[in-house]
Amino acid sequence: MMRTEIALDQFYPHPPELVWRALTTPELLARWLMPPDGFEPRVGARFTMTAKPIEAVGFSGTVACEVLELVEPELLSFSWDDAAAAEPSGWVVSFALRPEGRGTRLLFTHRGFDPDSPAAQLSRTIMGNGWRRILAALGEAAATTRRPPG
């Protein structure tokens, strides 16, 4: 694994539109990630999410994000910064969806970790483990999602 990113490959036995809804509906996002404040599925939307602070890496507990890319139902990318940090981390999380059989292949990346920063590398280790659990929870949220009418 590269020291600058977390890359995970996850398969869900759900069609892409259900995984996409779980990714882009605020109420569903709250189930598998964190409750978002201000999230909209559109490029340029700024939002925050609140988690438990992590003193070991100086994380305040509030994540400030901006939607950078959105191609329905294939790609969602947003910035990921500590809202209290003096400077942005430059981190970007991306969810790329690909139909596979009757399900969906999700290619996830969280990139931008400084390979020479011990704090960034500790964050990468902690978050790498966390993202595995989070992506499993995304699958559970997608499983409870109904297809939109029409």
Coordinates of N, CA and C in Angstrom, one line a residue:
M1 N 0.8 -1.2 0.0 CA 0.0 0.0 0.0 C 0.9 1.2 0.0
M2 N 0.5 2.2 -0.8 CA 1.3 3.5 -0.8 C 1.1 4.2 0.5
R3 N 2.2 4.9 0.9 CA 2.1 5.6 2.1 C 1.3 6.9 2.0
T4 N 0.9 7.3 0.8 CA 0.1 8.5 0.6 C -1.4 8.3 0.5
E5 N -1.8 7.1 0.5 CA -3.3 6.8 0.4 C -3.7 5.5 1.0
I6 N -5.0 5.5 1.2 CA -5.7 4.2 1.6 C -6.5 3.9 0.4
A7 N -6.4 2.6 -0.1 CA -7.2 2.2 -1.2 C -7.9 0.9 -0.9
L8 N -9.2 0.8 -1.0 CA -9.9 -0.4 -0.6 C -10.9 -0.7 -1.8
D9 N -11.1 -2.0 -2.0 CA -11.9 -2.6 -3.0 C -13.0 -3.4 -2.3
Q10 N -14.3 -3.0 -2.5 CA -15.4 -3.6 -1.8 C -16.5 -4.0 -2.8
F11 N -17.0 -5.2 -2.6 CA -18.1 -5.6 -3.5 C -19.4 -5.6 -2.6
Y12 N -20.5 -5.1 -3.2 CA -21.8 -5.2 -2.6 C -22.8 -5.9 -3.5
P13 N -23.6 -6.8 -2.9 CA -24.6 -7.5 -3.7 C -25.9 -6.7 -4.0
H14 N -25.7 -5.4 -4.2 CA -26.8 -4.4 -4.4 C -26.5 -3.7 -5.7
P15 N -27.5 -3.3 -6.5 CA -27.2 -2.5 -7.7 C -26.6 -1.1 -7.4
P16 N -25.9 -0.6 -8.4 CA -25.3 0.7 -8.1 C -26.2 1.8 -7.6
E17 N -27.5 1.8 -8.1 CA -28.3 2.9 -7.7 C -28.6 2.9 -6.2
L18 N -28.7 1.7 -5.6 CA -28.9 1.6 -4.2 C -27.7 2.0 -3.4
V19 N -26.5 1.6 -3.8 CA -25.3 2.1 -3.2 C -25.1 3.6 -3.3
W20 N -25.4 4.1 -4.5 CA -25.4 5.5 -4.7 C -26.3 6.3 -3.8
R21 N -27.5 5.8 -3.6 CA -28.5 6.4 -2.7 C -27.9 6.5 -1.3
A22 N -27.3 5.3 -0.8 CA -26.7 5.3 0.5 C -25.5 6.3 0.6
L23 N -24.8 6.5 -0.5 CA -23.7 7.4 -0.5 C -24.1 8.9 -0.5
T24 N -25.3 9.2 -1.1 CA -25.6 10.6 -1.3 C -26.9 11.1 -0.7
T25 N -27.5 10.3 0.2 CA -28.7 10.7 0.9 C -28.3 11.0 2.3
P26 N -28.4 12.3 2.8 CA -27.9 12.6 4.1 C -28.3 11.7 5.3
E27 N -29.6 11.3 5.3 CA -30.1 10.4 6.4 C -29.4 9.0 6.3
L28 N -29.1 8.6 5.1 CA -28.4 7.3 5.0 C -26.9 7.4 5.2
L29 N -26.3 8.6 4.8 CA -24.9 8.9 5.1 C -24.7 8.9 6.6
A30 N -25.6 9.4 7.3 CA -25.5 9.4 8.8 C -25.5 8.0 9.4
R31 N -26.1 7.0 8.7 CA -26.1 5.7 9.3 C -24.7 5.0 9.2
W32 N -24.0 5.2 8.1 CA -22.8 4.5 7.9 C -21.5 5.3 8.1
L33 N -21.6 6.6 8.0 CA -20.4 7.4 8.2 C -20.5 8.3 9.4
M34 N -21.1 9.5 9.3 CA -21.4 10.4 10.4 C -22.5 11.3 9.9
P35 N -23.3 11.9 10.8 CA -24.3 12.8 10.4 C -23.7 14.0 9.7
P36 N -24.1 14.3 8.4 CA -23.6 15.4 7.8 C -24.4 16.7 8.0
D37 N -23.8 17.8 8.1 CA -24.5 19.1 8.3 C -24.2 19.9 7.0
G38 N -25.3 20.0 6.2 CA -25.1 20.8 5.0 C -24.8 20.0 3.7
F39 N -24.8 18.7 3.8 CA -24.4 17.9 2.6 C -25.5 18.0 1.6
E40 N -25.1 18.2 0.3 CA -25.9 18.1 -0.9 C -25.1 17.4 -1.9
P41 N -25.7 16.5 -2.7 CA -25.0 15.8 -3.8 C -24.8 16.7 -5.0
R42 N -23.9 17.8 -4.8 CA -23.6 18.7 -5.9 C -22.2 19.2 -5.7
V43 N -21.5 19.4 -6.8 CA -20.1 19.9 -6.8 C -20.2 21.3 -6.2
G44 N -19.2 21.5 -5.2 CA -19.2 22.8 -4.5 C -19.9 22.8 -3.2
A45 N -20.7 21.9 -2.9 CA -21.4 21.9 -1.6 C -20.4 21.7 -0.5
R46 N -20.5 22.5 0.5 CA -19.6 22.4 1.7 C -20.5 21.9 2.8
F47 N -19.9 21.0 3.6 CA -20.6 20.4 4.7 C -19.6 20.0 5.8
T48 N -20.1 19.7 7.0 CA -19.3 19.2 8.1 C -19.9 17.9 8.6
M49 N -19.0 17.2 9.3 CA -19.4 16.0 10.0 C -18.7 16.0 11.3
T50 N -19.3 15.4 12.4 CA -18.7 15.4 13.7 C -18.5 14.0 14.2
A51 N -17.3 13.7 14.7 CA -16.9 12.4 15.2 C -16.2 12.7 16.5
K52 N -15.7 11.6 17.1 CA -14.9 11.7 18.3 C -13.6 12.3 18.1
P53 N -13.1 13.3 18.9 CA -11.8 13.8 18.7 C -10.7 12.7 18.9
I54 N -9.6 12.8 18.2 CA -8.5 11.8 18.4 C -7.2 12.6 18.8
E55 N -7.0 12.6 20.1 CA -5.9 13.4 20.6 C -4.5 13.0 20.0
A56 N -4.3 11.7 19.8 CA -3.0 11.2 19.3 C -2.5 11.9 18.0
V57 N -3.5 12.2 17.2 CA -3.2 12.8 15.9 C -3.6 14.3 15.8
G58 N -4.1 14.8 16.9 CA -4.6 16.2 16.9 C -5.8 16.5 16.2
F59 N -6.7 15.5 16.1 CA -8.0 15.7 15.4 C -9.1 16.2 16.3
S60 N -9.7 17.4 15.9 CA -10.6 18.1 16.7 C -12.0 17.4 16.8
G61 N -12.3 16.5 15.9 CA -13.6 15.8 15.9 C -14.5 16.4 14.9
T62 N -14.2 17.5 14.2 CA -15.1 18.0 13.2 C -14.3 18.0 11.8
V63 N -15.0 17.3 10.9 CA -14.5 17.2 9.5 C -15.2 18.2 8.6
A64 N -14.4 19.0 8.0 CA -14.9 20.0 7.0 C -14.7 19.4 5.6
C65 N -15.7 19.4 4.8 CA -15.7 18.8 3.5 C -16.2 19.7 2.4
E66 N -15.8 19.4 1.2 CA -16.4 20.1 0.0 C -16.5 19.0 -1.1
V67 N -17.7 18.9 -1.7 CA -17.9 18.0 -2.8 C -17.0 18.5 -4.0
L68 N -16.1 17.7 -4.5 CA -15.2 18.0 -5.6 C -15.6 17.5 -6.9
E69 N -16.1 16.2 -6.9 CA -16.6 15.6 -8.1 C -17.8 14.8 -7.8
L70 N -18.8 14.8 -8.8 CA -20.0 14.0 -8.6 C -20.5 13.7 -10.0
V71 N -20.5 12.4 -10.3 CA -21.0 11.8 -11.6 C -21.9 10.7 -11.2
E72 N -23.2 11.0 -11.2 CA -24.2 10.0 -10.7 C -24.4 8.9 -11.8
P73 N -24.4 7.7 -11.4 CA -24.2 7.1 -10.1 C -22.8 6.4 -10.1
E74 N -21.8 7.1 -10.5 CA -20.5 6.5 -10.7 C -19.4 7.0 -9.8
L75 N -19.4 8.3 -9.4 CA -18.3 8.9 -8.6 C -18.7 10.0 -7.7
L76 N -18.3 9.9 -6.4 CA -18.4 10.9 -5.5 C -17.0 11.1 -4.8
S77 N -16.6 12.4 -4.9 CA -15.3 12.7 -4.3 C -15.5 14.0 -3.5
F78 N -14.9 14.0 -2.3 CA -14.9 15.3 -1.5 C -13.7 15.4 -0.7
S79 N -13.3 16.7 -0.4 CA -12.2 17.0 0.5 C -12.5 16.6 1.9
W80 N -11.5 16.3 2.7 CA -11.6 15.8 4.1 C -10.6 16.5 4.9
D81 N -11.0 17.5 5.7 CA -10.0 18.3 6.5 C -10.5 18.4 7.9
D82 N -9.6 18.5 8.9 CA -10.0 18.9 10.2 C -10.4 20.3 10.2
A83 N -11.6 20.6 10.7 CA -12.2 22.0 10.6 C -11.4 22.9 11.5
A84 N -10.7 22.4 12.5 CA -9.9 23.2 13.4 C -8.4 23.4 13.1
A85 N -8.0 22.7 12.0 CA -6.6 22.7 11.6 C -6.2 24.1 11.1
A86 N -5.0 24.5 11.3 CA -4.5 25.8 10.8 C -4.5 25.8 9.3
E87 N -4.1 24.6 8.7 CA -4.1 24.5 7.2 C -4.8 23.3 6.8
P88 N -5.4 23.3 5.6 CA -6.0 22.1 5.1 C -5.0 20.9 4.9
S89 N -5.5 19.7 5.1 CA -4.6 18.5 4.9 C -4.4 18.2 3.5
G90 N -5.3 18.6 2.6 CA -5.2 18.2 1.2 C -5.8 16.8 1.0
W91 N -6.4 16.2 2.0 CA -7.0 14.9 1.8 C -8.2 14.9 1.0
V92 N -8.4 13.8 0.2 CA -9.6 13.7 -0.7 C -10.0 12.2 -0.6
V93 N -11.3 12.0 -0.3 CA -11.9 10.7 -0.3 C -12.8 10.6 -1.6
S94 N -12.7 9.4 -2.2 CA -13.4 9.1 -3.4 C -14.1 7.8 -3.4
F95 N -15.3 7.7 -3.9 CA -16.1 6.5 -4.0 C -16.4 6.3 -5.5
A96 N -15.8 5.3 -6.1 CA -16.1 5.0 -7.5 C -16.9 3.8 -7.6
L97 N -18.1 3.8 -8.2 CA -19.0 2.7 -8.3 C -18.9 2.1 -9.7
R98 N -18.8 0.8 -9.8 CA -18.8 0.1 -11.1 C -19.8 -1.1 -11.0
P99 N -20.8 -1.2 -11.9 CA -21.7 -2.3 -11.9 C -20.9 -3.6 -12.1
E100 N -21.2 -4.6 -11.4 CA -20.5 -5.9 -11.5 C -21.6 -7.0 -11.3
G101 N -22.0 -7.7 -12.4 CA -23.0 -8.7 -12.3 C -24.3 -8.0 -11.8
R102 N -24.9 -8.6 -10.7 CA -26.1 -8.0 -10.1 C -25.7 -7.0 -9.0
G103 N -24.5 -6.8 -8.8 CA -24.0 -6.0 -7.7 C -23.2 -4.8 -8.1
T104 N -22.4 -4.3 -7.1 CA -21.6 -3.1 -7.3 C -20.2 -3.3 -6.8
R105 N -19.2 -2.9 -7.5 CA -17.8 -2.9 -7.1 C -17.6 -1.4 -6.7
L106 N -17.1 -1.2 -5.4 CA -16.8 0.1 -4.9 C -15.3 0.2 -4.8
L107 N -14.7 1.1 -5.5 CA -13.2 1.4 -5.4 C -13.1 2.7 -4.6
F108 N -12.6 2.6 -3.4 CA -12.5 3.7 -2.4 C -11.0 4.1 -2.3
T109 N -10.8 5.4 -2.3 CA -9.5 5.9 -2.0 C -9.6 7.1 -1.0
H110 N -8.7 7.2 -0.1 CA -8.5 8.4 0.8 C -7.0 8.7 0.5
R111 N -6.8 9.8 -0.2 CA -5.5 10.2 -0.6 C -5.0 11.5 -0.1
G112 N -3.7 11.7 -0.1 CA -3.1 13.0 0.3 C -2.3 12.9 1.6
F113 N -2.0 11.7 2.1 CA -1.3 11.6 3.3 C 0.2 11.9 3.1
D114 N 0.8 12.8 3.9 CA 2.2 13.1 3.8 C 3.1 11.9 4.2
P115 N 3.9 11.3 3.3 CA 4.6 10.2 3.7 C 5.7 10.5 4.7
D116 N 6.1 11.7 4.9 CA 7.2 12.1 5.8 C 6.7 12.6 7.2
S117 N 5.4 12.6 7.3 CA 4.8 13.1 8.6 C 4.3 12.0 9.5
P118 N 5.0 11.8 10.7 CA 4.5 10.7 11.6 C 3.0 10.9 11.9
A119 N 2.5 12.1 12.1 CA 1.1 12.2 12.5 C 0.2 11.8 11.3
A120 N 0.6 12.2 10.1 CA -0.2 11.8 8.9 C -0.2 10.3 8.7
Q121 N 1.0 9.6 9.0 CA 1.1 8.2 8.8 C 0.3 7.5 9.9
L122 N 0.3 8.0 11.1 CA -0.6 7.4 12.2 C -2.0 7.6 11.8
S123 N -2.4 8.8 11.3 CA -3.8 9.0 10.8 C -4.1 8.0 9.7
R124 N -3.2 7.7 8.8 CA -3.5 6.8 7.7 C -3.7 5.4 8.3
T125 N -2.9 5.0 9.3 CA -3.1 3.7 9.9 C -4.5 3.5 10.6
I126 N -4.8 4.5 11.4 CA -6.0 4.5 12.2 C -7.2 4.6 11.2
M127 N -7.1 5.4 10.2 CA -8.3 5.6 9.3 C -8.4 4.4 8.3
G128 N -7.3 3.8 8.0 CA -7.3 2.6 7.1 C -8.2 1.5 7.8
N129 N -8.0 1.3 9.1 CA -8.8 0.3 9.8 C -10.2 0.8 9.9
G130 N -10.4 2.1 10.2 CA -11.8 2.6 10.3 C -12.6 2.5 9.0
W131 N -11.9 2.8 7.9 CA -12.6 2.8 6.6 C -13.1 1.4 6.3
R132 N -12.4 0.4 6.6 CA -12.9 -1.0 6.4 C -14.3 -1.2 7.1
R133 N -14.4 -0.8 8.3 CA -15.6 -1.0 9.1 C -16.7 -0.1 8.5
I134 N -16.3 1.2 8.1 CA -17.3 2.1 7.5 C -17.9 1.6 6.2
L135 N -17.0 1.0 5.4 CA -17.5 0.5 4.1 C -18.4 -0.7 4.3
A136 N -18.2 -1.5 5.3 CA -19.1 -2.6 5.6 C -20.5 -2.0 6.0
A137 N -20.4 -0.9 6.8 CA -21.7 -0.3 7.2 C -22.4 0.3 6.1
L138 N -21.7 0.8 5.1 CA -22.3 1.4 3.9 C -23.1 0.3 3.2
G139 N -22.5 -0.9 3.1 CA -23.2 -2.0 2.5 C -24.5 -2.3 3.2
E140 N -24.5 -2.3 4.6 CA -25.7 -2.5 5.3 C -26.7 -1.4 5.1
A141 N -26.3 -0.2 4.9 CA -27.2 0.9 4.6 C -27.8 0.7 3.2
A142 N -27.0 0.3 2.3 CA -27.5 0.1 0.9 C -28.5 -1.0 0.9
A143 N -28.3 -2.0 1.8 CA -29.2 -3.2 1.8 C -30.6 -2.8 2.3
T144 N -30.7 -1.7 3.0 CA -32.0 -1.3 3.6 C -32.7 -0.2 2.7
T145 N -32.0 0.2 1.6 CA -32.4 1.3 0.8 C -33.4 0.7 -0.2
R146 N -34.4 1.5 -0.5 CA -35.4 1.1 -1.5 C -35.1 1.8 -2.8
R147 N -35.5 1.2 -3.9 CA -35.3 1.8 -5.2 C -36.2 3.0 -5.3
P148 N -35.7 4.1 -5.9 CA -36.6 5.3 -6.0 C -37.7 4.9 -7.0
P149 N -38.9 5.5 -6.7 CA -40.1 5.2 -7.6 C -39.8 5.7 -9.1
G150 N -40.5 5.0 -10.0 CA -40.3 5.5 -11.4 C -39.6 4.6 -12.3

